Amino acid sequence: MIVAKGLTKKYEDFVAVDGITFSVKRGESFGLLGPNGAGKSTTMRMIASTSQRTSGDLTILGKDPNKFGPEIRAHLGVVPQQDSHDRELKTWENLYIYGRYFGLSRKFLKAKIVELLEFAQLTDKRDTKVSALSGGMQRRLTIARGMVNEPEILMLDEPTTGLDPQARHILWDRLFRLKEEGVTLVITTHYMDEAEQLCDRLIVMDKGKIMAEGAPAELIKKYSSKEVLEVRFGSKNNAEAGQKIAHLGDRIETLPDRILVYSEDGEKILKQIHKMGLEPQTSLVRRSSLEDVFLRLTGRTLVD
Amino acid sequence: MSLINATVDSAIAIAERRRGKIGAEFYAGRGLVIIERAFLAFKTSSWAVVASGFVEPVFYLLAFGFGLGSLIGGVTDGSGHAVSYAAYIAPALLATSAMNGAIYDSTWNVFFKMHFGRLYQTILATSLGTLDVALGEIGWALLRGLTYAIGFMIVMTPLGLIPSWWGILAIPGAVLIAFGFASVGMGITSYLKNFQQMDMVNFFMLPMFLFSGTFYPLSIYPQWLQYVIESLPLWHAIQMERALTLGVVGWGLLGHVLYFVVMIAGGLFFTTKRLSALFLR
């Protein structure tokens, strides 16, 4: 559905997206994972035909966004990073007028809005002004709004940033339903758990480039070990302790606040550390995640 | 879901109708929905703000036309007929209120939506184009201008301030004036970045209102200053409206009309270009 080859976006001297190549298949849930400033949003905007590429090729459903901007946008549902509701209007009016922007008939929208309010669990907030909705509700309304034109591709830019855990889970549940209905999802996120939950396949981006591509489990297997032991010796002692335990496990990463030891068996490593006479303040064994993949690829953490 | 689909055109089918037409990449031919949006928002806005646009020229008319006018007596119009002072300034106030309404809608309202409401970003993520936005916003400003013009005419006519039947044409005249100012206003606003620059618009508007032959003929100015004022849009607006309400109609009117047609075309061109640069870059 989406094919990008050598896609590049430059703003004067700054290269936001640096020659990336990827493709998204129908019905797939595709992720762009990376820290802030990696070029995820810029890539999204180019796909959404609201930003013109500097060079490279891009086709969405076989159409070039430079030539068929409005036409491509009719195929897409867009959920921007910041909620941008019409604050002068009520909840249902926001859905209504957004549908009208696509030229959809009043009759069609009347039925559609009932369905969408139900989907977003906002039926009882129909006549509330959007400014009175909570953050989670506004986010769900944005997703419902993105669905009003029955898009084939739904573009979600940081869909759960700024939401509390409960609101996130409700939102994820809604997105799963859409996926089940066959909607292609393109999601940017800097949350690894979100990427693992929602994405069939993803690209890891950093500084405008693709660092790795694959299914979340595949990437973890390829770039990390099965388990990770996190130990903290206090910020002053971490560097010194890191050198002492450097020979343990497959690999270690010493971060300012903690040391990560990668291995197949975290508990075993922890025992070895105790045997050496070292007493970490806290210790935690967990499964490897995309966060570790990113750390491995870039030497930095996802959320600074 | 699919049942509904079968009977109604999809967003894609609607968008594809524009394929191959000139300007398809920035115009979807559906600017009317922007007016629909403005109307939805308008329903919740304060009626005091709406009424002020109508009341303002009426107050000026009372204070200057009848108050000051009772001291002045009459004025001689372009073709040598004597008219009352109120009848002399009434069309100028009509032109000015058309200008003010259009400028307010196309500057402050647009500036806010552009920089704080994120409204245009949202709209341009749909299958609408930048010219739809420009035409829709300006169209809404015109509807308001039209309403005010009709209201003002309803006040003026029974007071005997519209001596000629040509005066009816002062209503479309006011809409043309509003169109010109709204296009240019929105064009300029799209280039402005902060409130200080927005204040410059007012700084320019007030003197134009006071000195464009609104309250007295230009003949009292030195020749060079007359030339300056005759180049300003409000002077053309006032000349056009005054000629119509007083029934002093000549070919010269077309010159004023042309002036506004150029304003409209130029304003729309720059607005569309600038919106694309801002939101589709």
Coordinates of C-alpha atoms in Angstrom, one line a residue:
Chain A
M1 CA 0.0 0.0 0.0
I2 CA 2.9 2.3 0.8
V3 CA 6.2 2.1 -1.0
A4 CA 9.1 4.4 -0.1
K5 CA 12.5 4.3 -1.9
G6 CA 15.3 6.6 -0.8
L7 CA 12.8 8.9 0.8
T8 CA 14.5 12.1 1.9
K9 CA 13.3 15.3 3.5
K10 CA 15.5 18.3 4.0
Y11 CA 14.7 21.6 5.8
E12 CA 17.3 24.0 4.6
D13 CA 20.5 22.5 6.1
F14 CA 18.8 20.0 8.4
V15 CA 18.1 16.5 7.1
A16 CA 15.0 15.2 8.8
V17 CA 14.6 12.0 6.9
D18 CA 17.7 10.6 5.2
G19 CA 17.0 8.2 2.3
I20 CA 14.8 5.6 3.9
T21 CA 13.4 2.6 2.0
F22 CA 10.4 0.5 3.3
S23 CA 7.0 -0.8 2.3
V24 CA 3.8 -1.4 4.1
K25 CA 1.4 -4.2 3.1
R26 CA -2.4 -4.2 3.2
G27 CA -3.9 -5.1 6.6
E28 CA -0.5 -4.8 8.3
S29 CA 0.2 -2.9 11.4
F30 CA 3.4 -1.1 10.7
G31 CA 5.4 0.8 13.3
L32 CA 8.0 3.6 13.2
L33 CA 10.0 3.4 16.5
G34 CA 12.5 5.9 17.5
P35 CA 13.3 8.8 19.9
N36 CA 12.0 12.3 19.5
G37 CA 13.6 13.9 16.4
A38 CA 14.3 10.6 14.6
G39 CA 12.2 11.7 11.6
K40 CA 9.1 9.6 12.4
S41 CA 6.6 12.4 12.3
T42 CA 8.2 13.9 9.1
T43 CA 7.9 10.5 7.5
M44 CA 4.2 10.3 8.6
R45 CA 3.5 13.8 7.1
M46 CA 5.0 12.8 3.8
I47 CA 2.8 9.7 3.6
A48 CA -0.2 11.8 4.7
S49 CA 0.6 14.1 1.7
T50 CA 0.9 17.2 3.9
S51 CA 4.6 17.5 3.4
Q52 CA 6.5 17.3 0.1
R53 CA 9.5 15.1 -0.1
T54 CA 12.9 16.6 -1.1
S55 CA 14.0 13.5 -3.1
G56 CA 13.4 9.8 -3.5
D57 CA 10.2 8.0 -4.5
L58 CA 7.0 7.6 -2.6
T59 CA 3.7 6.0 -3.6
I60 CA 0.6 5.5 -1.6
L61 CA -1.9 3.1 -3.2
G62 CA 0.1 3.6 -6.4
K63 CA -0.3 7.4 -6.3
D64 CA 2.3 10.0 -6.0
P65 CA 1.5 12.4 -3.2
N66 CA 3.1 15.4 -4.9
K67 CA 0.5 15.1 -7.7
F68 CA -2.6 13.6 -6.0
G69 CA -2.4 15.1 -2.5
P70 CA -6.2 15.6 -1.9
E71 CA -7.0 12.2 -3.6
I72 CA -4.5 10.3 -1.4
R73 CA -5.8 12.1 1.7
A74 CA -9.3 10.8 1.0
H75 CA -7.9 7.2 1.5
L76 CA -6.2 8.1 4.8
G77 CA -7.3 8.6 8.3
V78 CA -4.9 10.9 10.2
V79 CA -4.4 10.9 14.0
P80 CA -1.9 13.7 14.6
Q81 CA 0.4 13.9 17.6
Q82 CA -1.5 16.7 19.2
D83 CA -5.3 16.6 19.4
S84 CA -6.6 19.4 17.1
H85 CA -10.3 19.4 17.7
D86 CA -12.4 22.3 16.7
R87 CA -12.8 23.8 20.2
E88 CA -15.7 25.9 19.2
L89 CA -17.8 22.8 18.3
K90 CA -19.4 20.0 20.2
T91 CA -18.2 16.4 20.1
W92 CA -20.6 15.2 17.4
E93 CA -20.2 18.4 15.4
N94 CA -16.4 17.7 15.3
L95 CA -17.1 14.3 13.7
Y96 CA -19.7 15.8 11.4
I97 CA -17.7 18.7 10.0
Y98 CA -14.6 16.5 9.6
G99 CA -16.7 14.2 7.4
R100 CA -18.1 17.2 5.5
Y101 CA -14.5 18.2 4.7
F102 CA -14.3 15.0 2.8
G103 CA -17.5 15.9 1.0
L104 CA -19.5 13.1 2.6
S105 CA -23.3 13.5 2.6
R106 CA -25.2 14.6 5.7
K107 CA -27.3 11.4 5.6
F108 CA -24.3 9.1 5.5
L109 CA -22.6 11.1 8.4
K110 CA -25.7 10.9 10.6
A111 CA -25.5 7.1 10.7
K112 CA -21.7 7.1 10.8
I113 CA -21.5 9.4 13.8
V114 CA -23.6 7.2 15.9
E115 CA -21.3 4.3 15.0
L116 CA -18.2 6.3 15.7
L117 CA -19.3 7.7 19.0
E118 CA -20.1 4.1 20.1
F119 CA -16.7 3.0 19.0
A120 CA -15.0 5.8 20.9
Q121 CA -17.2 5.2 23.9
L122 CA -18.3 8.8 23.7
T123 CA -22.1 8.3 23.0
D124 CA -23.1 10.1 26.2
K125 CA -20.7 12.9 25.5
R126 CA -22.3 13.6 22.1
D127 CA -23.4 17.2 23.0
T128 CA -20.4 18.1 25.2
K129 CA -18.0 20.8 24.0
V130 CA -14.7 19.1 23.2
S131 CA -12.8 21.4 25.5
A132 CA -14.7 19.7 28.4
L133 CA -13.5 16.2 27.4
S134 CA -10.7 14.5 29.3
G135 CA -7.3 13.8 27.6
G136 CA -8.2 10.1 26.9
M137 CA -11.6 11.0 25.5
Q138 CA -10.1 13.7 23.2
R139 CA -7.7 11.1 22.0
R140 CA -10.4 8.6 21.3
L141 CA -12.4 11.3 19.5
T142 CA -9.3 12.0 17.3
I143 CA -9.2 8.4 16.3
A144 CA -12.9 8.2 15.7
R145 CA -12.5 11.4 13.6
G146 CA -9.8 9.7 11.6
M147 CA -12.2 6.9 10.8
V148 CA -15.0 9.0 9.5
N149 CA -14.1 8.6 5.8
E150 CA -13.7 4.8 6.2
P151 CA -10.0 5.0 5.4
E152 CA -7.9 2.1 4.2
I153 CA -4.9 3.3 6.1
L154 CA -5.0 4.9 9.5
M155 CA -1.9 7.0 10.4
L156 CA -1.3 7.3 14.1
D157 CA 1.4 9.7 15.3
E158 CA 2.3 8.9 19.0
P159 CA -1.3 7.8 19.7
T160 CA -0.9 7.3 23.5
T161 CA 1.6 10.0 24.5
G162 CA 0.4 11.8 27.5
L163 CA -2.3 9.3 28.5
D164 CA -2.5 7.5 31.8
P165 CA -2.1 3.7 31.7
Q166 CA -5.8 3.0 31.8
A167 CA -6.6 5.3 29.0
R168 CA -3.8 3.8 27.0
H169 CA -5.2 0.3 27.4
I170 CA -8.7 1.4 26.3
L171 CA -7.1 3.0 23.2
W172 CA -5.0 -0.1 22.4
D173 CA -8.1 -2.2 22.6
R174 CA -9.8 0.2 20.0
L175 CA -6.8 -0.1 17.7
F176 CA -6.9 -3.9 17.9
R177 CA -10.5 -3.8 16.8
L178 CA -9.6 -1.7 13.8
K179 CA -6.8 -4.1 12.9
E180 CA -9.2 -7.0 13.1
E181 CA -11.5 -5.1 10.6
G182 CA -8.6 -5.1 8.2
V183 CA -7.6 -1.4 8.5
T184 CA -3.9 -0.9 7.7
L185 CA -2.3 0.9 10.7
V186 CA 0.9 3.0 10.5
I187 CA 2.0 4.0 14.0
T188 CA 4.9 6.1 15.3
T189 CA 5.8 5.7 18.9
H190 CA 8.7 6.1 21.3
Y191 CA 7.2 3.6 23.7
M192 CA 8.6 0.1 23.2
D193 CA 5.7 -1.6 24.9
E194 CA 3.3 0.1 22.5
A195 CA 5.3 -1.0 19.5
E196 CA 5.5 -4.6 20.8
Q197 CA 1.8 -4.7 21.5
L198 CA 0.5 -3.1 18.3
C199 CA 3.0 -3.6 15.5
D200 CA 3.3 -6.7 13.3
R201 CA 6.4 -5.2 11.8
L202 CA 8.4 -2.1 12.4
I203 CA 11.4 0.0 11.5
V204 CA 13.7 1.4 14.1
M205 CA 14.7 5.0 13.2
D206 CA 17.4 7.3 14.5
K207 CA 18.6 10.6 13.1
G208 CA 16.5 10.2 9.9
K209 CA 17.9 6.7 9.1
I210 CA 16.5 3.2 9.4
M211 CA 18.6 1.2 11.9
A212 CA 16.7 -2.1 11.7
E213 CA 13.6 -3.6 10.3
G214 CA 11.5 -6.6 11.3
A215 CA 8.8 -8.1 13.6
P216 CA 9.3 -7.0 17.3
A217 CA 10.1 -10.6 18.4
E218 CA 12.5 -11.1 15.5
L219 CA 14.4 -7.8 16.3
I220 CA 14.7 -8.7 20.0
K221 CA 16.0 -12.1 19.1
K222 CA 18.5 -10.7 16.6
Y223 CA 19.8 -7.8 18.6
S224 CA 19.4 -8.8 22.2
S225 CA 19.6 -11.7 24.6
K226 CA 16.7 -13.5 26.2
E227 CA 16.9 -11.8 29.6
V228 CA 18.2 -8.6 31.0
L229 CA 19.5 -8.1 34.5
E230 CA 19.2 -4.5 35.7
V231 CA 21.4 -3.6 38.7
R232 CA 21.9 -0.2 40.4
F233 CA 24.8 0.6 42.6
G234 CA 24.0 4.3 43.0
S235 CA 24.9 6.9 40.4
K236 CA 28.5 7.4 41.7
N237 CA 29.4 3.7 41.8
N238 CA 27.8 2.4 38.6
A239 CA 30.8 3.1 36.3
E240 CA 33.2 1.3 38.7
A241 CA 30.9 -1.6 39.3
G242 CA 30.3 -1.9 35.5
Q243 CA 34.0 -2.5 34.9
K244 CA 34.2 -5.2 37.6
I245 CA 31.3 -7.2 36.2
A246 CA 32.1 -6.5 32.5
H247 CA 33.0 -10.1 31.9
L248 CA 29.6 -11.4 33.0
G249 CA 26.8 -12.3 30.5
D250 CA 26.9 -11.8 26.7
R251 CA 27.3 -8.1 26.9
I252 CA 26.8 -5.2 29.4
E253 CA 25.6 -1.6 29.0
T254 CA 26.6 0.9 31.7
L255 CA 24.1 3.7 31.9
P256 CA 24.4 6.7 34.3
D257 CA 21.6 5.3 36.5
R258 CA 21.9 1.6 36.1
I259 CA 23.9 -1.3 34.5
L260 CA 22.2 -3.7 32.1
V261 CA 23.6 -7.2 31.8
Y262 CA 22.4 -9.3 28.8
S263 CA 22.3 -13.0 29.2
E264 CA 20.1 -16.1 28.8
D265 CA 19.6 -16.4 32.6
G266 CA 19.5 -13.1 34.6
E267 CA 19.1 -14.8 38.0
K268 CA 22.3 -16.8 37.5
I269 CA 24.2 -13.6 36.7
L270 CA 22.8 -11.9 39.8
K271 CA 24.1 -14.8 41.9
Q272 CA 27.6 -14.4 40.3
I273 CA 27.5 -10.7 41.2
H274 CA 26.7 -11.5 44.8
K275 CA 29.5 -14.1 44.8
M276 CA 31.9 -11.3 43.8
G277 CA 31.0 -9.5 47.0
L278 CA 29.1 -6.7 45.2
E279 CA 25.8 -5.6 46.7
P280 CA 23.6 -3.8 44.2
Q281 CA 21.0 -1.4 45.8
T282 CA 18.3 -2.8 43.5
S283 CA 18.2 -5.6 41.0
L284 CA 15.6 -6.7 38.4
V285 CA 15.5 -9.5 35.9
R286 CA 13.2 -9.0 32.9
R287 CA 12.8 -10.1 29.3
S288 CA 14.6 -8.2 26.6
S289 CA 12.5 -5.5 24.9
L290 CA 12.7 -3.2 21.9
E291 CA 14.3 -0.7 24.2
D292 CA 17.3 -3.0 24.4
V293 CA 17.3 -3.3 20.7
F294 CA 17.5 0.4 20.3
L295 CA 20.2 0.7 22.9
R296 CA 22.2 -1.9 21.1
L297 CA 21.8 -0.2 17.8
T298 CA 22.4 3.4 18.8
G299 CA 24.0 3.3 22.3
R300 CA 21.2 5.5 23.6
T301 CA 17.9 5.0 25.3
L302 CA 14.6 5.7 23.6
V303 CA 13.1 8.1 26.1
D304 CA 15.6 10.6 27.4
Chain B
M1 CA -21.1 -0.3 7.6
S2 CA -21.0 -1.8 4.1
L3 CA -24.7 -1.3 3.6
I4 CA -24.3 2.5 4.1
N5 CA -21.3 2.4 1.7
A6 CA -23.3 0.9 -1.1
T7 CA -25.7 3.7 -1.4
V8 CA -23.4 6.7 -0.8
D9 CA -20.3 7.9 -2.5
S10 CA -17.1 7.2 -0.6
A11 CA -14.6 10.0 0.2
I12 CA -12.3 8.5 -2.4
A13 CA -14.9 8.6 -5.2
I14 CA -15.7 12.2 -4.2
A15 CA -12.0 13.2 -4.3
E16 CA -11.3 11.4 -7.6
R17 CA -13.9 13.5 -9.4
R18 CA -11.4 16.3 -9.4
R19 CA -8.8 14.2 -11.2
G20 CA -7.3 15.9 -14.2
K21 CA -8.9 19.2 -13.6
I22 CA -6.8 22.3 -13.3
G23 CA -5.7 23.0 -9.8
A24 CA -6.7 19.6 -8.5
E25 CA -3.7 19.6 -6.2
F26 CA -4.8 22.7 -4.2
Y27 CA -8.6 23.0 -4.9
A28 CA -11.2 20.3 -4.3
G29 CA -14.1 22.6 -5.3
R30 CA -15.7 22.3 -1.9
G31 CA -15.0 25.6 -0.2
L32 CA -18.7 25.7 0.9
V33 CA -18.0 23.2 3.7
I34 CA -15.7 25.8 5.3
I35 CA -18.7 28.1 5.4
E36 CA -20.7 25.4 7.0
R37 CA -18.1 25.0 9.7
A38 CA -18.0 28.7 10.3
F39 CA -21.8 28.6 10.7
L40 CA -21.7 25.8 13.2
A41 CA -19.1 27.7 15.2
F42 CA -21.1 31.0 14.8
K43 CA -24.2 29.5 16.4
T44 CA -22.3 29.4 19.7
S45 CA -20.6 32.8 19.4
S46 CA -21.7 35.9 21.3
W47 CA -24.5 38.0 19.8
A48 CA -23.0 41.1 21.2
V49 CA -20.0 40.7 18.9
V50 CA -22.2 40.1 16.0
A51 CA -24.4 43.1 16.7
S52 CA -21.5 45.5 17.1
G53 CA -20.7 45.1 13.4
F54 CA -24.1 46.5 12.6
V55 CA -24.4 49.1 15.3
E56 CA -21.0 50.8 14.7
P57 CA -21.8 52.5 11.4
V58 CA -25.3 53.5 12.7
F59 CA -23.6 55.2 15.7
Y60 CA -21.2 57.1 13.3
L61 CA -24.2 58.0 11.2
L62 CA -26.1 59.5 14.2
A63 CA -23.1 61.3 15.6
F64 CA -21.6 62.7 12.5
G65 CA -24.4 62.6 9.9
F66 CA -27.1 64.1 12.1
G67 CA -25.2 65.6 15.0
L68 CA -22.4 67.3 13.2
G69 CA -24.4 67.5 10.0
S70 CA -26.9 69.8 11.6
L71 CA -24.1 72.4 11.9
I72 CA -22.8 71.8 8.4
G73 CA -26.0 71.8 6.4
G74 CA -25.4 70.3 2.9
V75 CA -22.5 69.2 0.6
T76 CA -22.3 69.3 -3.1
D77 CA -21.9 66.0 -4.8
G78 CA -19.7 65.1 -7.8
S79 CA -22.3 66.4 -10.3
G80 CA -23.1 69.6 -8.5
H81 CA -26.3 68.6 -6.7
A82 CA -26.6 69.6 -3.1
V83 CA -27.2 66.7 -0.7
S84 CA -27.6 66.6 3.0
Y85 CA -24.4 65.8 5.0
A86 CA -26.0 62.6 6.4
A87 CA -26.7 61.4 2.8
Y88 CA -23.1 62.3 1.9
I89 CA -21.4 60.2 4.6
A90 CA -23.9 57.3 4.7
P91 CA -22.5 55.4 1.7
A92 CA -19.0 56.1 3.0
L93 CA -20.0 54.4 6.3
L94 CA -21.5 51.5 4.4
A95 CA -18.2 51.0 2.5
T96 CA -16.2 51.4 5.7
S97 CA -18.3 48.8 7.7
A98 CA -18.0 46.4 4.8
M99 CA -14.2 46.9 5.0
N100 CA -14.1 46.6 8.8
G101 CA -16.1 43.4 8.9
A102 CA -14.1 41.8 6.2
I103 CA -10.8 42.8 7.8
Y104 CA -11.8 41.6 11.2
D105 CA -12.9 38.2 9.9
S106 CA -9.9 37.7 7.6
T107 CA -7.2 39.0 10.0
W108 CA -7.9 38.3 13.7
N109 CA -10.1 35.3 13.2
V110 CA -7.8 33.8 10.6
F111 CA -4.6 34.6 12.6
F112 CA -6.1 32.8 15.6
K113 CA -7.1 29.7 13.7
M114 CA -3.8 29.6 11.9
H115 CA -1.5 29.8 15.0
F116 CA -3.5 28.6 18.0
G117 CA -6.5 26.6 16.8
R118 CA -4.6 24.3 14.4
L119 CA -7.7 24.4 12.4
Y120 CA -6.1 24.6 9.0
Q121 CA -3.6 21.8 9.7
T122 CA -6.6 19.6 10.5
I123 CA -8.6 20.7 7.4
L124 CA -5.6 20.2 5.1
A125 CA -5.2 16.6 6.3
T126 CA -8.5 15.9 4.6
S127 CA -9.2 15.9 0.9
L128 CA -9.7 19.6 0.9
G129 CA -7.1 22.0 -0.6
T130 CA -5.7 25.4 0.3
L131 CA -7.9 27.3 -2.2
D132 CA -11.0 25.7 -0.6
V133 CA -9.9 27.0 2.8
A134 CA -9.2 30.5 1.4
L135 CA -12.4 30.7 -0.5
G136 CA -14.5 29.3 2.3
E137 CA -13.1 31.7 5.0
I138 CA -13.5 34.6 2.7
G139 CA -17.0 33.5 1.7
W140 CA -18.0 33.5 5.3
A141 CA -16.6 37.0 5.8
L142 CA -18.7 38.0 2.7
L143 CA -21.9 36.5 4.1
R144 CA -21.4 38.6 7.3
G145 CA -20.6 41.7 5.2
L146 CA -23.8 41.1 3.2
T147 CA -25.9 40.9 6.3
Y148 CA -24.5 44.1 7.7
A149 CA -24.9 45.9 4.4
I150 CA -28.6 44.9 4.2
G151 CA -29.1 45.9 7.8
F152 CA -27.5 49.3 7.3
M153 CA -29.6 49.9 4.1
I154 CA -32.7 49.1 6.0
V155 CA -31.8 51.9 8.5
M156 CA -30.7 54.4 5.8
T157 CA -33.6 54.1 3.3
P158 CA -36.5 55.3 5.5
L159 CA -34.3 58.2 6.7
G160 CA -34.2 59.4 3.1
L161 CA -30.4 58.8 2.8
I162 CA -30.7 56.8 -0.4
P163 CA -32.1 59.2 -2.9
S164 CA -31.5 56.9 -6.0
W165 CA -32.8 53.5 -7.0
W166 CA -29.2 52.8 -8.1
G167 CA -28.7 52.6 -4.3
I168 CA -29.9 48.9 -4.4
L169 CA -26.6 48.1 -6.1
A170 CA -24.7 49.5 -3.1
I171 CA -25.5 46.1 -1.4
P172 CA -23.6 44.0 -4.0
G173 CA -21.1 46.8 -4.0
A174 CA -20.5 46.3 -0.3
V175 CA -20.0 42.6 -0.9
L176 CA -17.4 43.3 -3.6
I177 CA -15.6 45.7 -1.2
A178 CA -15.7 43.0 1.5
F179 CA -14.4 40.4 -0.9
G180 CA -11.5 42.6 -1.9
F181 CA -10.5 43.5 1.7
A182 CA -11.0 39.9 2.9
S183 CA -8.8 38.4 0.2
V184 CA -6.0 40.9 0.8
G185 CA -6.5 40.7 4.6
M186 CA -6.2 37.0 4.7
G187 CA -3.2 37.1 2.3
I188 CA -1.4 39.6 4.6
T189 CA -2.4 37.7 7.7
S190 CA -0.9 34.5 6.4
Y191 CA 2.5 36.3 6.3
L192 CA 2.3 37.8 9.8
K193 CA 3.9 36.0 12.7
N194 CA 2.9 37.8 15.9
F195 CA 0.5 40.2 17.5
Q196 CA 2.7 43.2 17.1
Q197 CA 2.6 42.8 13.4
M198 CA -1.2 42.3 13.6
D199 CA -1.5 45.7 15.3
M200 CA 0.1 47.3 12.3
V201 CA -3.0 46.4 10.3
N202 CA -5.1 48.6 12.7
F203 CA -2.5 51.3 12.5
F204 CA -3.1 51.5 8.8
M205 CA -6.8 51.0 8.9
L206 CA -7.8 54.0 11.1
P207 CA -6.2 56.8 9.1
M208 CA -7.5 55.3 5.9
F209 CA -11.0 55.4 7.4
L210 CA -10.6 59.0 8.5
F211 CA -9.0 60.5 5.5
S212 CA -10.3 58.7 2.4
G213 CA -13.0 61.2 1.6
T214 CA -15.2 59.7 4.2
F215 CA -16.4 62.9 5.9
Y216 CA -15.5 65.5 3.3
P217 CA -14.4 65.8 -0.4
L218 CA -10.7 65.2 -1.3
S219 CA -10.6 68.7 -2.9
I220 CA -9.5 70.3 0.4
Y221 CA -6.1 68.4 0.2
P222 CA -3.1 69.5 -1.8
Q223 CA -2.8 67.7 -5.2
W224 CA -0.1 65.2 -4.2
L225 CA -2.0 64.0 -1.2
Q226 CA -5.1 63.5 -3.4
Y227 CA -3.1 61.2 -5.6
V228 CA -2.0 59.2 -2.6
I229 CA -5.5 58.8 -1.3
E230 CA -6.9 57.9 -4.7
S231 CA -4.5 55.0 -4.8
L232 CA -6.0 53.5 -1.6
P233 CA -8.7 50.9 -1.7
L234 CA -11.1 52.6 0.7
W235 CA -11.3 55.7 -1.5
H236 CA -12.4 53.5 -4.4
A237 CA -14.9 51.8 -2.2
I238 CA -16.4 55.1 -1.0
Q239 CA -16.5 56.6 -4.4
M240 CA -18.3 53.5 -5.8
E241 CA -20.9 53.4 -3.0
R242 CA -21.5 57.1 -3.0
A243 CA -22.0 57.2 -6.7
L244 CA -24.6 54.4 -6.4
T245 CA -26.6 55.7 -3.4
L246 CA -26.7 59.2 -4.8
G247 CA -27.4 57.9 -8.3
V248 CA -24.4 59.7 -10.0
V249 CA -23.6 56.7 -12.2
G250 CA -20.9 56.8 -14.9
W251 CA -18.4 54.7 -16.6
G252 CA -15.9 55.7 -13.9
L253 CA -17.7 53.1 -11.7
L254 CA -16.1 50.3 -13.7
G255 CA -12.7 51.5 -12.7
H256 CA -13.5 51.1 -9.0
V257 CA -15.0 47.7 -9.7
L258 CA -11.8 46.7 -11.6
Y259 CA -9.7 47.9 -8.6
F260 CA -11.5 45.4 -6.4
V261 CA -11.3 42.6 -8.9
V262 CA -7.6 43.0 -8.9
M263 CA -7.5 43.0 -5.1
I264 CA -9.5 39.8 -5.0
A265 CA -7.4 37.9 -7.5
G266 CA -4.1 39.0 -5.9
G267 CA -5.3 38.3 -2.4
L268 CA -6.5 34.8 -3.3
F269 CA -3.3 34.0 -5.1
F270 CA -1.0 34.9 -2.2
T271 CA -3.3 33.3 0.4
T272 CA -3.3 30.0 -1.4
K273 CA 0.4 30.1 -2.0
R274 CA 1.2 31.0 1.5
L275 CA -1.2 28.4 3.1
S276 CA 0.6 25.7 1.0
A277 CA 3.9 27.0 2.2
L278 CA 2.9 27.0 5.8
F279 CA 0.9 23.7 6.1
L280 CA 1.9 21.5 3.1
R281 CA 5.6 22.1 3.0

